[in-house]
Coordinates of C-alpha atoms in Angstrom, one line a residue:
Chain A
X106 CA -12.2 9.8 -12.1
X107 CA -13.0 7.4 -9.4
X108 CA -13.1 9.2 -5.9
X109 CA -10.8 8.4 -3.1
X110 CA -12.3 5.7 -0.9
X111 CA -12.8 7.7 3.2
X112 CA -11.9 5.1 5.8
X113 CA -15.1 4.4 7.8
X114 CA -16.4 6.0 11.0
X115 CA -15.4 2.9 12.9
X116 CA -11.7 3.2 11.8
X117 CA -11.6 7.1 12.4
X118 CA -13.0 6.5 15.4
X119 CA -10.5 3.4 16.2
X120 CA -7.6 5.1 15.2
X121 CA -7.8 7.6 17.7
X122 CA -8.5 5.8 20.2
X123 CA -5.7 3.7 19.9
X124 CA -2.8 6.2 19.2
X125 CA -4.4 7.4 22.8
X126 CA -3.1 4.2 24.1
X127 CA 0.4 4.6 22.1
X128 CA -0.8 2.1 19.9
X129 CA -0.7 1.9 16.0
X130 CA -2.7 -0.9 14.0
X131 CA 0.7 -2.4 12.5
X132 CA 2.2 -2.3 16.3
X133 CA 4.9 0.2 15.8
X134 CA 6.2 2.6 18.3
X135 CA 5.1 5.9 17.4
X136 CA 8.4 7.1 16.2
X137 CA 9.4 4.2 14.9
X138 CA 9.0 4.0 10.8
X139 CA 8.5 0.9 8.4
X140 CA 11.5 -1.1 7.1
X141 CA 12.9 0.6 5.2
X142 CA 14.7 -0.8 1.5
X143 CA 17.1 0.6 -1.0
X144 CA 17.5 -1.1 -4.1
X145 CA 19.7 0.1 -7.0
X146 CA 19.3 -0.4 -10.5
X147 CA 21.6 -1.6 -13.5
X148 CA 21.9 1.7 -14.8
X149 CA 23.8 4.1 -12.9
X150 CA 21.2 6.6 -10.7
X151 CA 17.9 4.6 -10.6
X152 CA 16.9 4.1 -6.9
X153 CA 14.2 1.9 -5.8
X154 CA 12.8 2.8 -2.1
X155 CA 10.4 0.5 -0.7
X156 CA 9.0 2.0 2.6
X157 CA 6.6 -1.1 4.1
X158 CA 3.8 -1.1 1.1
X159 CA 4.7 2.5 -0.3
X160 CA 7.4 2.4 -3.3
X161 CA 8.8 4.9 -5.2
X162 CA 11.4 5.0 -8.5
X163 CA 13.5 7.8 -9.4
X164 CA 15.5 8.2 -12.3
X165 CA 18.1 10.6 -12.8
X166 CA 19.3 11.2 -16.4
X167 CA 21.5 13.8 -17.9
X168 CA 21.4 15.3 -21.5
X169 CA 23.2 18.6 -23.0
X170 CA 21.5 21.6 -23.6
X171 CA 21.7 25.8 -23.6
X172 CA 21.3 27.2 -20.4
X173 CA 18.9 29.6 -19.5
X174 CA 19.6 33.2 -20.7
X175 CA 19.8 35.1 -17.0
X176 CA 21.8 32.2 -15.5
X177 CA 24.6 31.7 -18.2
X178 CA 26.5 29.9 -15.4
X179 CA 24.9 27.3 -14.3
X180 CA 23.2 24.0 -15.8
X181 CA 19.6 22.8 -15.5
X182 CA 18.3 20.8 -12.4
X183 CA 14.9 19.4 -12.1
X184 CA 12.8 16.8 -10.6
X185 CA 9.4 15.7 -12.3
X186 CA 7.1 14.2 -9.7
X187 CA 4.1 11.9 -11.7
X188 CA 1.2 10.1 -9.6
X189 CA 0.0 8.0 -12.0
X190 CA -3.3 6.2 -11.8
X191 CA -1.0 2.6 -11.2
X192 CA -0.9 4.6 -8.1
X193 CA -4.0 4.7 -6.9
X194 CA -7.3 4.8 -9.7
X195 CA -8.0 8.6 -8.0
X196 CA -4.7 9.4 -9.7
X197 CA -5.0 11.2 -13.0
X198 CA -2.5 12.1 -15.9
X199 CA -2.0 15.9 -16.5
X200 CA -4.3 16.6 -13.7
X201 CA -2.5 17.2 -10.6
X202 CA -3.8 16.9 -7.5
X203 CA -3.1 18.6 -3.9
X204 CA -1.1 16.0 -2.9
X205 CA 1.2 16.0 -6.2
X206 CA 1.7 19.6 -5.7
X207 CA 2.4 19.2 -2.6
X208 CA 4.9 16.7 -3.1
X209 CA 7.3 17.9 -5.6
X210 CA 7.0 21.5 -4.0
X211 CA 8.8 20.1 -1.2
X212 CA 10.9 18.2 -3.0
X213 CA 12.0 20.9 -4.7
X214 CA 12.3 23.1 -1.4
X215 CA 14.4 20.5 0.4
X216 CA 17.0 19.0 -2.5
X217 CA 17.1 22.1 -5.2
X218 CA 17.2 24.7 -3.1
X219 CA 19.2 24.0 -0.1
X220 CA 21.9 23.6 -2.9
X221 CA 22.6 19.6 -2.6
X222 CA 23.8 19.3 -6.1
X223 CA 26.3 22.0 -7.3
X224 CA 24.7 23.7 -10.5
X225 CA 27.8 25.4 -11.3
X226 CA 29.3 22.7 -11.8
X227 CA 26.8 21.5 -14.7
X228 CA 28.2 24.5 -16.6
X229 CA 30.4 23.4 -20.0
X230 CA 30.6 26.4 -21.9
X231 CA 29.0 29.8 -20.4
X232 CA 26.3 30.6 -21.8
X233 CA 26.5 28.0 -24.1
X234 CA 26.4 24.7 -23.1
X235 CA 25.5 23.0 -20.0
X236 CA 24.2 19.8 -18.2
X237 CA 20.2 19.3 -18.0
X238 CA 20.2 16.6 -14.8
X239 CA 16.5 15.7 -14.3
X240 CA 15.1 13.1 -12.0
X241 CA 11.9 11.5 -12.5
X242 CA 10.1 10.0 -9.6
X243 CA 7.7 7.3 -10.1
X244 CA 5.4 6.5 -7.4
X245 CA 4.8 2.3 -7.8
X246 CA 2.7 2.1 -4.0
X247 CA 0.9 4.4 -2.2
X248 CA 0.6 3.5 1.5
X249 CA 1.5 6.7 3.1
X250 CA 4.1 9.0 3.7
X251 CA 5.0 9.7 0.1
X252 CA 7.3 12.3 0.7
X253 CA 9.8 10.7 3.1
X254 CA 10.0 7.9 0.7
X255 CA 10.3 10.2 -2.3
X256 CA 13.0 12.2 -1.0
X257 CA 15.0 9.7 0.3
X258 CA 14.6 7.6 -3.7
X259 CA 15.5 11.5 -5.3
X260 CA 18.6 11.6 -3.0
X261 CA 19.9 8.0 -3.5
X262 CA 19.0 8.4 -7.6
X263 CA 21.4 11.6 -7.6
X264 CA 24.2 10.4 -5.3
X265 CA 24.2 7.1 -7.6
X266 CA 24.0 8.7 -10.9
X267 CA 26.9 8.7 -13.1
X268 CA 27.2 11.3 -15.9
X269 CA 29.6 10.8 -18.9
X270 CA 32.6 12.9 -18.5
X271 CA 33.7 15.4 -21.1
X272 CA 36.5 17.5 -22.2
X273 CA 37.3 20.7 -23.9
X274 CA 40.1 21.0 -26.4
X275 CA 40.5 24.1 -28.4
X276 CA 36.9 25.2 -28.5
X277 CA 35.6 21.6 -29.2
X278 CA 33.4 19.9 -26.6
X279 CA 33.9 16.2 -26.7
X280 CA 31.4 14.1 -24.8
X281 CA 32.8 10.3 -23.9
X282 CA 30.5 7.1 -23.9
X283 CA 30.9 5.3 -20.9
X284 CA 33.2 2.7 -22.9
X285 CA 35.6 5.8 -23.6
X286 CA 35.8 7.2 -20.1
X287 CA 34.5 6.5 -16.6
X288 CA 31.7 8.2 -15.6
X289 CA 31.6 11.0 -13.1
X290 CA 29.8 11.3 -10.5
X291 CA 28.1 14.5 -9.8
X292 CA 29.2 17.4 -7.2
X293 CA 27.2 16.1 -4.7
X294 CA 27.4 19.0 -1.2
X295 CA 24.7 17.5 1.1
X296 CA 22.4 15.2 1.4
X297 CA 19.1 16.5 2.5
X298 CA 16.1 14.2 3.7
X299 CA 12.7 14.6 4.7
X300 CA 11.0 13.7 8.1
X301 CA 6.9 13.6 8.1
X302 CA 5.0 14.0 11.5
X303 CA 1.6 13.6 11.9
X304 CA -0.6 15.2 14.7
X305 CA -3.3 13.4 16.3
X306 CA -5.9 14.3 18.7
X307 CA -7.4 18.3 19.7
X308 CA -4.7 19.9 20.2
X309 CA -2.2 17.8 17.7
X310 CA -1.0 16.5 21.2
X311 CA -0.2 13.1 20.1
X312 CA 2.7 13.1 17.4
X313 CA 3.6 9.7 15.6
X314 CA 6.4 9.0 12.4
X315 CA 5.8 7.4 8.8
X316 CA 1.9 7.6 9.1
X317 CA 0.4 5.4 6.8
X318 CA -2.6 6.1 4.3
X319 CA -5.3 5.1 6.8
X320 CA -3.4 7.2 9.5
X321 CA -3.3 10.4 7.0
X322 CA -6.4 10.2 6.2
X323 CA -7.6 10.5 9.8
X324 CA -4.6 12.9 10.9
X325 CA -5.4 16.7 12.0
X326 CA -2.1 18.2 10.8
X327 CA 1.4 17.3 9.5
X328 CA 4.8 19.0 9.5
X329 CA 7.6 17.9 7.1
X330 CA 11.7 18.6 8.6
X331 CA 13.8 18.3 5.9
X332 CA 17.6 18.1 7.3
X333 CA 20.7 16.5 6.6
X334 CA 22.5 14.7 9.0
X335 CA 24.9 17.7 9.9
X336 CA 21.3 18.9 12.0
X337 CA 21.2 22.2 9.0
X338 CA 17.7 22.7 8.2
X339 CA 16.7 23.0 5.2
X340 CA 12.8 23.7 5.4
X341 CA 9.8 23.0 7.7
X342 CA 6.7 22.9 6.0
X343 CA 3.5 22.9 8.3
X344 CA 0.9 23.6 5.9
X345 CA -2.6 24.6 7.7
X346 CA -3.9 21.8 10.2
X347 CA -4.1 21.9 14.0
X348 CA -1.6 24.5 15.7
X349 CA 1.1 22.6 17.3
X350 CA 2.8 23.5 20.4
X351 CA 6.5 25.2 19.7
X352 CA 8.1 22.9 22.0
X353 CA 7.0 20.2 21.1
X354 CA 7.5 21.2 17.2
X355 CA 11.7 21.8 18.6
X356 CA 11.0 18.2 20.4
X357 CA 10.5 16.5 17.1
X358 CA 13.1 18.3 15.3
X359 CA 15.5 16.7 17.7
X360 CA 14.2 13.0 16.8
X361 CA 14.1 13.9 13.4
X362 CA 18.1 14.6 13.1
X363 CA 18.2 11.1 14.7
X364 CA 16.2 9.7 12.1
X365 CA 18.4 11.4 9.3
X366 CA 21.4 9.9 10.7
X367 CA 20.1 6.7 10.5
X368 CA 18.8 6.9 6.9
X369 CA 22.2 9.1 5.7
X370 CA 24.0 5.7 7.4
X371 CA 22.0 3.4 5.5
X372 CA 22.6 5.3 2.0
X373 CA 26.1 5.2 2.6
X374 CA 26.1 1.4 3.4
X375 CA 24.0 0.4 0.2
X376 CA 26.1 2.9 -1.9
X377 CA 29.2 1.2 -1.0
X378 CA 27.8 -2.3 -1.8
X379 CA 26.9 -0.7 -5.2
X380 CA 30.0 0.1 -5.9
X381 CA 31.3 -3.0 -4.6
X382 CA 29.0 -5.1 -6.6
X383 CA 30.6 -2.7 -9.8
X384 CA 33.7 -3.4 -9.3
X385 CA 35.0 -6.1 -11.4
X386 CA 38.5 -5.9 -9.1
X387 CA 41.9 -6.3 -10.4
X388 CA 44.3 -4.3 -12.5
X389 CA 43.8 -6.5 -15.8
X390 CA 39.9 -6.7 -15.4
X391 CA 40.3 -2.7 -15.4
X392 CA 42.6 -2.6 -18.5
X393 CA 39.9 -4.9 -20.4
X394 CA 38.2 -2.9 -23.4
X395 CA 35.2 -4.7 -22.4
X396 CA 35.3 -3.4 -18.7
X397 CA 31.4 -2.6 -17.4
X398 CA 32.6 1.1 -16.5
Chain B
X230 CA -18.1 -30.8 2.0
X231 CA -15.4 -30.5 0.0
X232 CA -12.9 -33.3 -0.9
X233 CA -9.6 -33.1 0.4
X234 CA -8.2 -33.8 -3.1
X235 CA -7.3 -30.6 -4.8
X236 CA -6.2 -30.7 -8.6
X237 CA -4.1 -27.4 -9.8
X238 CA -6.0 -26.1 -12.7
X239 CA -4.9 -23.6 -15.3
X240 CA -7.0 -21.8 -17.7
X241 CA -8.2 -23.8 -20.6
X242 CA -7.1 -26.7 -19.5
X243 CA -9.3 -29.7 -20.1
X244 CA -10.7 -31.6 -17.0
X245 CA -10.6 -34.8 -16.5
X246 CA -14.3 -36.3 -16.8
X247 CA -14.3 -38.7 -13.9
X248 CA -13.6 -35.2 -12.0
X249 CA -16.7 -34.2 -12.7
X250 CA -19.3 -35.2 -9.9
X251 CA -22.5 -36.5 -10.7
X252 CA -25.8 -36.8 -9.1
X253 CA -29.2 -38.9 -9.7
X254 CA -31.6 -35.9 -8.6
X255 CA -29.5 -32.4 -8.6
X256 CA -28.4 -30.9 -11.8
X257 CA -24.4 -30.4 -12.0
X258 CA -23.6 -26.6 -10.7
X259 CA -20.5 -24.5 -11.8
X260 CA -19.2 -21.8 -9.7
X261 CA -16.8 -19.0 -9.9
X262 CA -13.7 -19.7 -12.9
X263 CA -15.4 -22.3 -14.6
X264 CA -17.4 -22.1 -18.3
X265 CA -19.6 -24.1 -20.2
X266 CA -19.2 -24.8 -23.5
X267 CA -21.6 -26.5 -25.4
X268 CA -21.7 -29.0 -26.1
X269 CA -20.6 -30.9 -23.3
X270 CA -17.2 -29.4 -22.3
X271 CA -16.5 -27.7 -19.0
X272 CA -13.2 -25.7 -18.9
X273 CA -11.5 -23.7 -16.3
X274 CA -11.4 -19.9 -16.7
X275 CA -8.6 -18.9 -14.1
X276 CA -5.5 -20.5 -12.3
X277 CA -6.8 -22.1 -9.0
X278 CA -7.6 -25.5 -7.1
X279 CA -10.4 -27.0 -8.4
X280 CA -13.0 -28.2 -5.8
X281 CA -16.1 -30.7 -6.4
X282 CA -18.9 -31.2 -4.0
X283 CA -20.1 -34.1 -4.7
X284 CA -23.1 -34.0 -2.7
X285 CA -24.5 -30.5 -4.0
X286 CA -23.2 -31.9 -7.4
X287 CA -21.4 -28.4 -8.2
X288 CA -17.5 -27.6 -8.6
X289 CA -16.0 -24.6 -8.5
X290 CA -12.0 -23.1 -8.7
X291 CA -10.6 -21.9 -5.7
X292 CA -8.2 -18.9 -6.8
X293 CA -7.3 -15.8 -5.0
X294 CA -8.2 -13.2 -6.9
X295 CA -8.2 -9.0 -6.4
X296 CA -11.2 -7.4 -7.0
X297 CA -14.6 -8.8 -5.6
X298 CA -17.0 -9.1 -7.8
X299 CA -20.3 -9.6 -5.6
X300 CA -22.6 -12.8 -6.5
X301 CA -25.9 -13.5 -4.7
X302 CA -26.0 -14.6 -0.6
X303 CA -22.4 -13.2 -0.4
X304 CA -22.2 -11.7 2.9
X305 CA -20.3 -8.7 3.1
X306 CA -18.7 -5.9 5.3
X307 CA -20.3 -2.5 3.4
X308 CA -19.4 1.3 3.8
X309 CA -22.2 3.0 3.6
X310 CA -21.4 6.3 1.1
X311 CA -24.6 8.3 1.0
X312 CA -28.7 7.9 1.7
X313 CA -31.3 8.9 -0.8
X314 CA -34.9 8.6 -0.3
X315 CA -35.6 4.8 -0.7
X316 CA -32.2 3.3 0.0
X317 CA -28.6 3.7 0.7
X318 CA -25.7 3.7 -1.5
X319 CA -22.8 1.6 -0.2
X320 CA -19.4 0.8 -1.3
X321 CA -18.5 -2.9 -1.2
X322 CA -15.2 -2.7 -3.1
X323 CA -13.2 0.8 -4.0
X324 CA -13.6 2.3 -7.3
X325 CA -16.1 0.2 -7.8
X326 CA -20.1 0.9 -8.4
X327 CA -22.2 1.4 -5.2
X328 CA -24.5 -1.2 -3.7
X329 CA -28.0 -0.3 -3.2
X330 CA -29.3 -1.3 0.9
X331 CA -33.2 -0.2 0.7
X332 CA -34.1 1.6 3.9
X333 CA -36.6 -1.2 5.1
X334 CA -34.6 -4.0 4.6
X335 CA -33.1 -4.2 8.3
X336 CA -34.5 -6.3 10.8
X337 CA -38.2 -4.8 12.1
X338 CA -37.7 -1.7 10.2
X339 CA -40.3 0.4 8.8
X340 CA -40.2 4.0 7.4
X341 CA -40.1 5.5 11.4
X342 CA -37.8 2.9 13.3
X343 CA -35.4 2.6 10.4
X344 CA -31.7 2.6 11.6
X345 CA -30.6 6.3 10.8
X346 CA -27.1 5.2 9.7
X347 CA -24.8 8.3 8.9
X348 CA -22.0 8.4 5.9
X349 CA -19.1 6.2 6.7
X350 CA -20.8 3.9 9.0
X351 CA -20.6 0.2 8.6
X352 CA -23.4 -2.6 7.7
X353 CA -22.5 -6.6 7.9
X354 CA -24.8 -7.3 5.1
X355 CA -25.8 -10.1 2.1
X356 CA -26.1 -9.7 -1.1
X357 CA -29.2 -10.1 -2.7
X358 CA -29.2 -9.5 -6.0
X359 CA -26.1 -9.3 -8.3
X360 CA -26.7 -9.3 -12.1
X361 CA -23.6 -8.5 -14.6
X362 CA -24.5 -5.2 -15.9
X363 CA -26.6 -3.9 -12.5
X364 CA -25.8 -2.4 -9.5
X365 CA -25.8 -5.0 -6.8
X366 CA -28.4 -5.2 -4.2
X367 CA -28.2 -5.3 0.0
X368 CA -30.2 -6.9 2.3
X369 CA -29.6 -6.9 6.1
X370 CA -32.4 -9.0 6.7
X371 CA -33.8 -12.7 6.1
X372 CA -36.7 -11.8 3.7
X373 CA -38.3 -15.3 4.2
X374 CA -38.2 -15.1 8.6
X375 CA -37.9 -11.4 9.2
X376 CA -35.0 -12.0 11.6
X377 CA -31.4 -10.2 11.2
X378 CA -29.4 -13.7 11.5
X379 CA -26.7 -11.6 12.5
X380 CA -26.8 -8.9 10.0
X381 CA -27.2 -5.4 10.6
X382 CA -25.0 -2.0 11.3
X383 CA -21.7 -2.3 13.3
X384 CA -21.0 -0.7 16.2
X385 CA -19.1 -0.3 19.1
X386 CA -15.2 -0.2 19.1
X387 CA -13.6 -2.1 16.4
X388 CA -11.8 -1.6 13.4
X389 CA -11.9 -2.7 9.8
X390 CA -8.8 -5.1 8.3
X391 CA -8.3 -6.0 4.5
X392 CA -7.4 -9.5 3.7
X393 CA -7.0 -11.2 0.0
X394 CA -10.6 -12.4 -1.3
X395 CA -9.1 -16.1 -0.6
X396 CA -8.5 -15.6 3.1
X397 CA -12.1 -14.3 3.5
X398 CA -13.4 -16.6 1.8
X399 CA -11.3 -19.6 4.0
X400 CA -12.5 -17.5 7.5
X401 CA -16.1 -17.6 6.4
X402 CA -16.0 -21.4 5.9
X403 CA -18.5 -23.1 8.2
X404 CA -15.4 -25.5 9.4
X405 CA -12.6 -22.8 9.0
X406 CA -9.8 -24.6 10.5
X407 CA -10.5 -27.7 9.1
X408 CA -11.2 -26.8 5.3
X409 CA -9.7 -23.6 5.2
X410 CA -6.6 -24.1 7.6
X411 CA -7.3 -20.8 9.6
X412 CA -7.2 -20.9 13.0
X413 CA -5.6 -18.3 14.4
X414 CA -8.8 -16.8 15.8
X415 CA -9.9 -20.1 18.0
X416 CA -6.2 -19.7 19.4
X417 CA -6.3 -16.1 19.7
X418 CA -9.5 -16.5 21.9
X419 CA -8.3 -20.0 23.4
X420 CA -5.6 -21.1 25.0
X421 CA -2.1 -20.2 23.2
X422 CA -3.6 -16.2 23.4
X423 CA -4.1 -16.4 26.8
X424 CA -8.3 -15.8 26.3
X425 CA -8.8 -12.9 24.0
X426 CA -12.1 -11.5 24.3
X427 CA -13.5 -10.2 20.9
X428 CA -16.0 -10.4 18.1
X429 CA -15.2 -10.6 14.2
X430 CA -17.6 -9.9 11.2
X431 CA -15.7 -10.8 8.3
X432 CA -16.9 -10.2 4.9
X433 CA -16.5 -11.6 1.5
X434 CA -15.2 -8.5 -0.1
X435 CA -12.1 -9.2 2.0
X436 CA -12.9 -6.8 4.6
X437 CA -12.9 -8.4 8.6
X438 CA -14.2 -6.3 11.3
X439 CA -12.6 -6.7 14.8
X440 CA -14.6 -5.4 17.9
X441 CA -13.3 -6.0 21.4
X442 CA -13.6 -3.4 24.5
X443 CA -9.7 -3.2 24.7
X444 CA -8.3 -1.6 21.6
X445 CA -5.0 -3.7 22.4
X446 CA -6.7 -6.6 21.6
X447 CA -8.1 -5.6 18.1
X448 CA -4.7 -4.8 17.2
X449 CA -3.5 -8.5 17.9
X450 CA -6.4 -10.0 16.1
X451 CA -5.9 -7.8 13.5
X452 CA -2.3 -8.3 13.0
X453 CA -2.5 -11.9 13.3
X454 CA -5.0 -12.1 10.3
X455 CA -3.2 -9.9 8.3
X456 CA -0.1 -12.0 8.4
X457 CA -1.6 -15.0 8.6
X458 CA -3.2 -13.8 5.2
X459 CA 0.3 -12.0 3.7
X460 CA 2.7 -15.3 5.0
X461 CA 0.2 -18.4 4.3
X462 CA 0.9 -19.5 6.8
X463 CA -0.4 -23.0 8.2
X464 CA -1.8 -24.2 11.4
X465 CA 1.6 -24.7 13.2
X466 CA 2.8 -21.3 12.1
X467 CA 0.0 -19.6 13.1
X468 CA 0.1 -21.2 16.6
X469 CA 3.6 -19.6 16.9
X470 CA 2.8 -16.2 14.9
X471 CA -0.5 -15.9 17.6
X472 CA 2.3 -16.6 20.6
X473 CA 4.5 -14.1 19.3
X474 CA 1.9 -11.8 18.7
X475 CA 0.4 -12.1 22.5
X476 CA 3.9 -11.8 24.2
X477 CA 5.3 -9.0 22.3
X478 CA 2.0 -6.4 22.4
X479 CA 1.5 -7.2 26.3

């Protein structure tokens, strides 16, 4: 496995000294984050997030199976996190590394267990039968900041994913293909999202948005907010690093929410253009067997 | 000196035999992307603009490609990784096999004045020796004169920018703005960036250093190559991008 090549004692060095001068080496404000992209897919709940030169893929699919024994109520909901060595050569199959760990931990933390997707609702028959939703994230780029980017992709795959809609008549489970009946979307309650912060300097005095790769190499600390745009917090991860100052920790909470609201707006927007693009319009473009439902 | 004519080549094609140069004295010289198969033919290995020097008698394919491969009197911006006894172990491209910089081969350096040059620092050095299946060899020194010619470790404040292996190679042209249609770095220092003062070391393996006392200013510099690099942009371009550039970070 080819190592991880360390950015050079010059660029450490530069790094630094810049931020001191509230500068970044791509002339962003501190707080301010890359352009971000939201692409959707053919299929119903693939997302495509491009985040400057990181890019992530996640893929939500759906299948029936038996729930687990001591949760007869509620269906299956996972998300599979893969760094693959398209990723960066350093990345190896079935050998995880801190930072995979790391990232579908919090993944898990902020969209599974802050209860974003109803589980209940995945139920079909108790104990029985239920929904297995998984999302797969593919990481395509690595340029920093994996997790915002990966969060945001997981949150855009579920919200856009259809699942095929099923009935129950007299014991019998009936499962529709998408020419039969509309898809249904699933029981979506919140939509959480992930804001990284990096800490520069001694004292992690100097705080800046969306590091990139060079930056997190060189960074002494980071905290991840994951909120929704309600201000609820879901989690805050600070894992080791410099010790930050509590106010300033409250400080960037605040700008996170701000953030949130502007990534929940842009969701909305490119969901709604989805579903415009979708829409064939018209009552007899409906009625057509050979309606794209 | 290159001719301005530039013929699009693709792999395997066949080239057109009054393309090839010829020369009373000098034997005819292929560079990077092209093969020769013997008999007599000469056929491009890669997509790129073919190029003929007519003088040197040699012709070579001008393509952009991803990964350096190093090939003697390259010179190169190097990381260095470790030191062992005799030399240091650099990295010249990632996840690729280290370069080996002998510990005498900088300018006046014998085994107690040597430059003590810690993991991570950086050496503006040439390639002297690069055979397929060995490691590649460093030099920051003109064996024949002694001298540095430039070469040696970096220091002082700077920072390191990645450009495409085409762009380097167009910035290390001797007549840059004429040949390669790059210059944004006579304008940065001139008169549309209001006198920029700083230095560059760019290397071959697509790497471009960037020193100046004011970090503000490596950021510009640095910026403007990179997007001079990632837009293609030409002359006129540039001369706007480097405008932009100046007025918006001041």
């Amino acid at each position: 496995m080819p190592r991880e090549v360390e950015p050079s004692l010059n660029e450490r060095q530069f790094v630094l000294q810049a931020l001191q001068e509230n500068l970044r080496l791509d002339g962003r404000e501190l707080d301010q984050y890359r352009p971000l992209e939201l692409n959707f897919g053919e299929e119903y709940g693939v997302a495509d997030v491009t985040l400057g030169k990181t890019r992530v893929l996640a893929k939500a699919t759906a299948e029936v199976t038996v729930p687990y024994t001591d949760r007869p109520l509620d269906g299956i909901f996972t998300i599979a996190t893969e760094l693959s060595p398209m990723t960066s050569p350093s990345f190896e199959v079935n050998r995880p590394t801190e930072t995979e760990v790391l990232l579908s931990r919090l993944l898990e933390k902020t969209v599974r267990r802050s209860g974003a997707l109803d589980t209940e609702s995945l139920c079909l028959v108790a104990g029985q039968k239920c929904w297995s939703v998984r999302v797969d994230v593919h990481v395509l780029s690595h340029d920093g900041n994996l997790i915002d980017a990966a969060c945001f992709a997981v949150v855009a795959a579920l919200r856009h994913f259809r699942k095929p809609d099923t009935s129950m008549e007299a014991g019998v489970l009936t499962v529709y293909t998408p020419a039969e009946r509309e898809p249904v979307p699933l029981s979506w309650l919140h939509s959480p999202f992930c804001v990284t912060w990096s800490f520069f300097g001694e004292d992690g005095e100097i705080a800046v948005l969306d590091a990139t790769w060079l930056e997190e190499q060189v960074r002494m600390g980071s905290c991840t907010v994951s909120l929704n745009k309600h201000g609820e917090i879901c989690q805050i991860a600070k894992l080791g690093g410099t010790p930050v100052d509590a106010v300033a920790l409250l400080q960037c909470t605040s700008v996170a929410l701000t953030k949130v609201k502007e990534f929940s707006e842009l969701m909305d927007r490119r969901l709604a253009e989805d579903l415009k693009r979708r829409d064939k319009g018209g009552f007899m473009a409906q009625l057509r067997a050979d309606n794209d439902r | 000196m290159a001719t301005n004519e530039r013929l699009f080549v693709l792999p395997g094609e066949t080239i057109d035999p009054s393309l090839i140069p010829t020369h009373k004295k000098h034997p005819l010289r292929l560079g990077p992307g092209l093969r020769h198969i013997p008999p007599s033919d000469i056929v491009p290995t890669v997509a790129g603009q073919l190029i003929t020097n007519p003088l040197k008698n040699s012709m070579w394919v001008e393509y952009n490609s991803h990964r350096y491969i190093p090939s003697q009197g390259d010179i190169i911006l190097a990381q260095i990784l470790r030191s062992t006894t005799d030399f240091y172990l650099c990295s010249i491209a990632p996840y690729s096999a280290p370069a080996t910089l002998p510990h005498l081969a900088f300018e006046s350096a014998t085994k107690k004045t040597r430059p003590q040059l810690a993991p991570g620092s950086l050496v503006y050095a040439r390639v002297s020796l690069a055979n397929r299946h060995m490691d590649p060899e460093l030099e920051c020194v003109n064996p024949s004169t002694g001298k540095a010619d430039g070469l040696g470790p970096i220091t002082g404040n700077g920072c390191v920018f990645d450009v495409s292996l085409g762009f380097a190679r167009r910035l290390l042209m001797a007549r840059s703005r004429e040949d390669g249609g790059v210059g944004v770095l006579e304008m940065l220092g001139g008169e549309e960036g209001g006198g920029l003062a700083f230095e560059t070391a760019a290397g071959r393996n697509g790497k471009v250093w960037v020193g100046s006392e004011s970090p503000r200013t490596v950021v510009i510099v640095g910026r403007a190559l990179q997007e001079t690099d990632k837009g293609g942009l030409g002359i006129e371009e540039q001369r706007r991008l480097v405008k932009r550039l100046v007025k918006e970070m001041r």
